[in-house]
PDB file of C-alpha atoms in Angstrom:
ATOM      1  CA  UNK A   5       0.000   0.000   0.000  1.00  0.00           C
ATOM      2  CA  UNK A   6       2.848   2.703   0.620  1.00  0.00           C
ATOM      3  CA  UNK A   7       4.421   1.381  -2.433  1.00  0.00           C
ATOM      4  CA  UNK A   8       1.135   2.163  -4.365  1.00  0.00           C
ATOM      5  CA  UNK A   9       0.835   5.538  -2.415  1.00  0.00           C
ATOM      6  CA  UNK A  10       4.215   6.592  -3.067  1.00  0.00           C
ATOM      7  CA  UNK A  11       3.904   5.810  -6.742  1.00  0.00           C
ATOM      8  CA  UNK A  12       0.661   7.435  -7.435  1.00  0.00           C
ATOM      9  CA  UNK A  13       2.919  10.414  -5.770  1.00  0.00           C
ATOM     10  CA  UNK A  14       5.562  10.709  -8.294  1.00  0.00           C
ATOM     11  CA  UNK A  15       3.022   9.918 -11.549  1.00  0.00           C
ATOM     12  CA  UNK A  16       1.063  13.147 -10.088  1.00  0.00           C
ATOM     13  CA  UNK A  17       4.524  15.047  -9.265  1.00  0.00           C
ATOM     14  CA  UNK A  18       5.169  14.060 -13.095  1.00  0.00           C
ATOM     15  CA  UNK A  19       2.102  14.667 -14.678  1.00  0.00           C
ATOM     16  CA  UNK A  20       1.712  18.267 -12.488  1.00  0.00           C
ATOM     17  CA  UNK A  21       6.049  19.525 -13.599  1.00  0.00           C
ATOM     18  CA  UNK A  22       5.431  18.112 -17.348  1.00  0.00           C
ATOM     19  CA  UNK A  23       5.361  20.881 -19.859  1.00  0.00           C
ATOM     20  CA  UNK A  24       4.065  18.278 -22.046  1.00  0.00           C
ATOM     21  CA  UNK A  25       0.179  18.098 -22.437  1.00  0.00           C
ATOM     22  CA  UNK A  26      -0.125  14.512 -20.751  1.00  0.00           C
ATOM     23  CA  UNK A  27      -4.162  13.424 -21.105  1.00  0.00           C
ATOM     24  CA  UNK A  28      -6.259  10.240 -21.500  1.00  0.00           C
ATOM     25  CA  UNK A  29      -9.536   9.861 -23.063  1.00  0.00           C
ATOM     26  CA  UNK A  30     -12.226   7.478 -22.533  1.00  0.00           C
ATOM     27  CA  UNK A  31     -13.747   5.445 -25.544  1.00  0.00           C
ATOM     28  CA  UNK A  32     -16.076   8.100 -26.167  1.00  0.00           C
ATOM     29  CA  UNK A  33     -12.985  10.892 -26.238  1.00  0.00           C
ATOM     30  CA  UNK A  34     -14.059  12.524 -23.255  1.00  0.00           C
ATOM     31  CA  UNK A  35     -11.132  13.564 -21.212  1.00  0.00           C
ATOM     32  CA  UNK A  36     -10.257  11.922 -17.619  1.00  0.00           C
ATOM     33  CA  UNK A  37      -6.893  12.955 -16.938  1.00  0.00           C
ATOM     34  CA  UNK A  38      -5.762  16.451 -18.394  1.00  0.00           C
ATOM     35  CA  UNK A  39      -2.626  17.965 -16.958  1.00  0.00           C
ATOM     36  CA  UNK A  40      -1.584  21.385 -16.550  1.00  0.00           C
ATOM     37  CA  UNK A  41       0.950  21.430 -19.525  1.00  0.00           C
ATOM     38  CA  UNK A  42      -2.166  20.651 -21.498  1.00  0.00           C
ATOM     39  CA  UNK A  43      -4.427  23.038 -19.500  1.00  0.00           C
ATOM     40  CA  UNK A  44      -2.016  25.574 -20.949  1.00  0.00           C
ATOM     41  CA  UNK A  45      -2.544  25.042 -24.011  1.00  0.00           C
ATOM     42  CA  UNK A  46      -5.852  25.101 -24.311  1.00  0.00           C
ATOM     43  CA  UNK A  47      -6.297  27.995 -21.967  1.00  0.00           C
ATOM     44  CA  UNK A  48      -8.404  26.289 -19.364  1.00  0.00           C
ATOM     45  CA  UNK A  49      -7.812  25.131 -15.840  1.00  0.00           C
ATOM     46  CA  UNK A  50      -7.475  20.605 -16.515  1.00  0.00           C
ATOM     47  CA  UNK A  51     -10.525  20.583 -14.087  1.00  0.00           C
ATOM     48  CA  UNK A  52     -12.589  22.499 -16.136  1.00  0.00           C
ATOM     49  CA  UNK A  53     -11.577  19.986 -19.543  1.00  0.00           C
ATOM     50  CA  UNK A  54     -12.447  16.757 -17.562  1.00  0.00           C
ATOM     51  CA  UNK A  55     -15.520  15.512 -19.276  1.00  0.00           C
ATOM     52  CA  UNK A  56     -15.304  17.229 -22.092  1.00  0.00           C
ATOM     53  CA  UNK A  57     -14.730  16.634 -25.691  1.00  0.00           C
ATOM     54  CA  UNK A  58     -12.308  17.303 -28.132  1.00  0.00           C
ATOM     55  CA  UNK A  59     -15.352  19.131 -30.297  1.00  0.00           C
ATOM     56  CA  UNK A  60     -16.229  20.994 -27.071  1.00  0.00           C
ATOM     57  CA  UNK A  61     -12.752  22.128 -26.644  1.00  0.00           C
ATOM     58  CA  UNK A  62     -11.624  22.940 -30.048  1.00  0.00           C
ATOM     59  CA  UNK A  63     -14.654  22.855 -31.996  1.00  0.00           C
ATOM     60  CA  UNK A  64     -16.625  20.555 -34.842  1.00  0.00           C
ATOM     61  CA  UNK A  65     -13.544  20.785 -37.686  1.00  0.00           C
ATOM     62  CA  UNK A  66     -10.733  20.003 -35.241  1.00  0.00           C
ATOM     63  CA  UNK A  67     -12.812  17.452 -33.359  1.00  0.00           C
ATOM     64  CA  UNK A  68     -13.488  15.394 -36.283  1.00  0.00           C
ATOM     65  CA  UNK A  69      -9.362  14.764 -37.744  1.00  0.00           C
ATOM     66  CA  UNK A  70      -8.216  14.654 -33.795  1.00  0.00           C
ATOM     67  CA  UNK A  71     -11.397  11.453 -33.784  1.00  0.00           C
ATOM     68  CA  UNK A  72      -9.953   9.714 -36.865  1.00  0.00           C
ATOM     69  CA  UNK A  73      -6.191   9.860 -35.625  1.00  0.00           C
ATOM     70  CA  UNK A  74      -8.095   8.295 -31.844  1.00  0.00           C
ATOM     71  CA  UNK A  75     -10.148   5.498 -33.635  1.00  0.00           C
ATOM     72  CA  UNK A  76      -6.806   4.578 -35.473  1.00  0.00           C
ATOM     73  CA  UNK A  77      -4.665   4.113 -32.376  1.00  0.00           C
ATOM     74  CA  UNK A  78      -7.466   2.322 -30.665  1.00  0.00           C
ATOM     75  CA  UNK A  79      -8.478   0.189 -33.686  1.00  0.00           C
ATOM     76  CA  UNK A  80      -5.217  -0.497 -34.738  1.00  0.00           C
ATOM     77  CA  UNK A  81      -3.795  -1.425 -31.129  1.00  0.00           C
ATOM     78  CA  UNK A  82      -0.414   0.390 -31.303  1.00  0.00           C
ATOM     79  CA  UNK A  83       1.495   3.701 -30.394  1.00  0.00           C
ATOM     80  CA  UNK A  84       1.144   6.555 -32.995  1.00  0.00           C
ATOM     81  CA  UNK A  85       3.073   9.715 -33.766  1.00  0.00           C
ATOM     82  CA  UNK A  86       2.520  12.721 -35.492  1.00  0.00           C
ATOM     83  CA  UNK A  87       2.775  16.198 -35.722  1.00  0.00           C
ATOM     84  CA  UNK A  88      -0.895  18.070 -35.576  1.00  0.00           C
ATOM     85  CA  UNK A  89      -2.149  21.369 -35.637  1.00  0.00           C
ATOM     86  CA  UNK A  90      -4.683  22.116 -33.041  1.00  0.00           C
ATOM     87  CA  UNK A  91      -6.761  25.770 -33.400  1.00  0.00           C
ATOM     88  CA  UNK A  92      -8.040  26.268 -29.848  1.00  0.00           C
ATOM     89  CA  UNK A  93     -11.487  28.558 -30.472  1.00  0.00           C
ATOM     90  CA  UNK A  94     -10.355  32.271 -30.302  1.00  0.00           C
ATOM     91  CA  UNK A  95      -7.998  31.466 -33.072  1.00  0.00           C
ATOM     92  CA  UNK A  96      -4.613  30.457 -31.509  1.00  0.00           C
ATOM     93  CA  UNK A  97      -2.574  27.683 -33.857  1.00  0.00           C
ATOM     94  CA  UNK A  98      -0.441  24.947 -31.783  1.00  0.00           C
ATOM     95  CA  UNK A  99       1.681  22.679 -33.679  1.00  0.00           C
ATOM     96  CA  UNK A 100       2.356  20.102 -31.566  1.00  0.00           C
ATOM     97  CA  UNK A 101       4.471  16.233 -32.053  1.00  0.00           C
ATOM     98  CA  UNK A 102       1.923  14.071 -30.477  1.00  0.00           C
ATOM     99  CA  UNK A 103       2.501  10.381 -29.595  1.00  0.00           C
ATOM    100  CA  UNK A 104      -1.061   8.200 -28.562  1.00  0.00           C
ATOM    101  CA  UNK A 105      -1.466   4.800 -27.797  1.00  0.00           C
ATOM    102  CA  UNK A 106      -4.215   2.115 -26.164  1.00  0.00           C
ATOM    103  CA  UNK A 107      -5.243   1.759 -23.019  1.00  0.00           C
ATOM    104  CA  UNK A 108      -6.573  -1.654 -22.809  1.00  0.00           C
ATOM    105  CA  UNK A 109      -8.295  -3.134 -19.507  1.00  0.00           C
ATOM    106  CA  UNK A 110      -6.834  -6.180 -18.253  1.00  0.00           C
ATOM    107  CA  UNK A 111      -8.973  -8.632 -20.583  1.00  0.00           C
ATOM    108  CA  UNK A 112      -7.234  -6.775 -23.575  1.00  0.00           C
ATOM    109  CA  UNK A 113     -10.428  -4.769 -23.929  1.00  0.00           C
ATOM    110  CA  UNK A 114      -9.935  -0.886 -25.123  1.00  0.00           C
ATOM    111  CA  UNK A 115     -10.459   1.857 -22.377  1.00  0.00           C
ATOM    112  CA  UNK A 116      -9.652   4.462 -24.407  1.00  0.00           C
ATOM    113  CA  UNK A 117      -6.045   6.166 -24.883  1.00  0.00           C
ATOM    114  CA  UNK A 118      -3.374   7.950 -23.663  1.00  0.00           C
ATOM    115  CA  UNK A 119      -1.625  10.995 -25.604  1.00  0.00           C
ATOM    116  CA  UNK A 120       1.245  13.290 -24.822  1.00  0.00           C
ATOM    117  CA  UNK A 121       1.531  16.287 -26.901  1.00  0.00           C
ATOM    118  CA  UNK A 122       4.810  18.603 -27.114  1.00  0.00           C
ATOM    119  CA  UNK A 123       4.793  21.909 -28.166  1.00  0.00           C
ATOM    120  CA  UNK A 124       6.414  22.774 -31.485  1.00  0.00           C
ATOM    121  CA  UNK A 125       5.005  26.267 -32.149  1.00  0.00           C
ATOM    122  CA  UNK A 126       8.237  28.048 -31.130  1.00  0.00           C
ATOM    123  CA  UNK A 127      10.095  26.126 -33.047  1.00  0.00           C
ATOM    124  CA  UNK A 128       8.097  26.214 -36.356  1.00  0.00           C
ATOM    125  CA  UNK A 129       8.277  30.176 -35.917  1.00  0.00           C
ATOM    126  CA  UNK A 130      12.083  29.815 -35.791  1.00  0.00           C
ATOM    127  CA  UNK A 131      12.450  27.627 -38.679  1.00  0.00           C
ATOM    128  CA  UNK A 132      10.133  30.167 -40.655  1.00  0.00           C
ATOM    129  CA  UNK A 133      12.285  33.383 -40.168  1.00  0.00           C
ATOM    130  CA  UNK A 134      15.558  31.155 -40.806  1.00  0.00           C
ATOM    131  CA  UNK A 135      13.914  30.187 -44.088  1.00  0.00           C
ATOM    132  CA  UNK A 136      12.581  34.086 -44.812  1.00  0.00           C
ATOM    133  CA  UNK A 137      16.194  35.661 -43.729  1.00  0.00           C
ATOM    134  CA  UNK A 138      17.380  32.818 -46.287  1.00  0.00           C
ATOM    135  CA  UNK A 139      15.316  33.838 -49.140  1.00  0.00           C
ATOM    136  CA  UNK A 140      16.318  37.264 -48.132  1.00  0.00           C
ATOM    137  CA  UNK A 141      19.729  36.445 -48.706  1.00  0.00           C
ATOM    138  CA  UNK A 142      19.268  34.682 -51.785  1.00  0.00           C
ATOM    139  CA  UNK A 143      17.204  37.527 -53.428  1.00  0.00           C
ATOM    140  CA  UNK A 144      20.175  39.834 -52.156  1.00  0.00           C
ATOM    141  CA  UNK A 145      22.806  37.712 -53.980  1.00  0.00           C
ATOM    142  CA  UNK A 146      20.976  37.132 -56.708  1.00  0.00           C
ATOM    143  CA  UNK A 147      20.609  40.923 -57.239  1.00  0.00           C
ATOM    144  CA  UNK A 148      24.634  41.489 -56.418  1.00  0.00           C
ATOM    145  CA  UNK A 149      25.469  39.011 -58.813  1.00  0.00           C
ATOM    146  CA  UNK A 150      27.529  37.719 -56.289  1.00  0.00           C
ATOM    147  CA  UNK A 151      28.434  34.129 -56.030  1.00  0.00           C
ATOM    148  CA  UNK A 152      29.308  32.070 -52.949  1.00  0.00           C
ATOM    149  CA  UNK A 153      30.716  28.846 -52.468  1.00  0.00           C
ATOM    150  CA  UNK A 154      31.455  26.594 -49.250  1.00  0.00           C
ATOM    151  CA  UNK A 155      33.863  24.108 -48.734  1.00  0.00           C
ATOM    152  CA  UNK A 156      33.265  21.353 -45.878  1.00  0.00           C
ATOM    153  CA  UNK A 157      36.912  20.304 -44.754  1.00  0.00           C
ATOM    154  CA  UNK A 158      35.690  17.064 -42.750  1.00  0.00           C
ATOM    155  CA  UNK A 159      33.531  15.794 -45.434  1.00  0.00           C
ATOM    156  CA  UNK A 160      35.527  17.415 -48.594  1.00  0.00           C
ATOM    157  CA  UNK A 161      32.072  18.803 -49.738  1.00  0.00           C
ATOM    158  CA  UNK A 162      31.790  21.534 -51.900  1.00  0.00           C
ATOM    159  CA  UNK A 163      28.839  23.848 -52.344  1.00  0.00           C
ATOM    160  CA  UNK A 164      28.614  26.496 -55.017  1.00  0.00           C
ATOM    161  CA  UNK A 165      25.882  28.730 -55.561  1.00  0.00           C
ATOM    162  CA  UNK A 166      24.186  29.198 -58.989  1.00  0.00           C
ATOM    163  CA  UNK A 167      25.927  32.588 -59.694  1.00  0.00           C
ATOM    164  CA  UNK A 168      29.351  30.559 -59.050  1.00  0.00           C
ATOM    165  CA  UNK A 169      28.983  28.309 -61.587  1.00  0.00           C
ATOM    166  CA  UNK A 170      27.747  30.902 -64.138  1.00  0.00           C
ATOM    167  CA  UNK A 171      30.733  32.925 -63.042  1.00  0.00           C
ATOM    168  CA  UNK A 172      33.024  30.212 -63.760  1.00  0.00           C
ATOM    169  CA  UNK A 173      31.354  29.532 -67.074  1.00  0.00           C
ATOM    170  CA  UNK A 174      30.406  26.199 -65.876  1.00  0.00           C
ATOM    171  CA  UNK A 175      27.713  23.907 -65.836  1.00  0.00           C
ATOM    172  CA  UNK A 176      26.340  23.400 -62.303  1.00  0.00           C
ATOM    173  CA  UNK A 177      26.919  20.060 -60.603  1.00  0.00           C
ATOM    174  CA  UNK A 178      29.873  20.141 -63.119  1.00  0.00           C
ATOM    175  CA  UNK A 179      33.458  18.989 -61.707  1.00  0.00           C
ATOM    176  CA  UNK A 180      35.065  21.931 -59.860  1.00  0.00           C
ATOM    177  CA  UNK A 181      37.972  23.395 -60.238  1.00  0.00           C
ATOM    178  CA  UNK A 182      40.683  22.697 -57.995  1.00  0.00           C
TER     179      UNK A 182
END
């Protein structure tokens, strides 16, 4: 018994310091366990979620693709990833990398599912200005007429821009000269 006590402790210790969204769902998607890294996303307090569905939460259109990805981790028995966007009403956009997978009673039967969803929003806007500063650049040497190349010691790569081999008179992905 202080075994079980002290282990319900530390899944609850988990579950509350997780910036994760940590949740299971019942077989009919409503939510009975809803952490506060998911709270946060959604902008509600977990207590208030519990019960709820994902249509009441993020509305009919959402609802309905976050249902087929649940029916095909509980159908199909096994662990899924993906990435998802979820549009919490109010018009907030969360890409998140969300893993899901069975919960099965101890006759094998399906209770539902468990999901933990990590945050990739920050990261997508990051990799969206690297790739606008790069275009940026691009449009900038491409106006200069100003070619670049690279040379990778360790792997004896080279990379030449387009203006390089037009420079050179060259066709590109021609040999290059040494």
């Amino acid at each position: 018994e202080e075994t079980l006590a002290r282990q319900e402790h530390l899944m609850r210790a988990v579950l509350a310091a997780s910036t994760d969204a940590i949740f299971v769902k019942d077989r009919q998607g409503r939510y009975t366990l809803f952490n506060d890294g998911a709270a946060r996303m959604v902008g509600r307090p977990g207590a208030a979620v519990l019960g709820q569905t994902d249509e009441e939460i993020f509305g009919p259109e959402v609802a309905r693709e976050l249902a087929l990805f649940d029916r095909a981790v509980i159908d199909g028995g096994r662990v899924i990833t993906r990435e998802e966007t979820l549009v919490i009403p109010g018009g907030e956009t969360w890409s998140v990398w969300t893993t899901k997978g069975p919960l099965l009673a101890p006759d094998g039967q399906p209770l539902g599912l468990f999901g933990i969803s990590r945050d990739l929003s920050e990261r997508k806007r990051a990799e969206a200005a690297l790739q606008e500063s790069e275009q940026r650049l691009r449009l900038a040497l491409d106006a200069a007429h100003a070619g670049i190349w690279e040379w990778t010691l360790a792997t004896n790569q080279n990379y030449w821009s387009d203006e390089m081999w037009r420079l050179y008179g060259l066709e590109p992905g021609s040999q290059v000269p040494t």
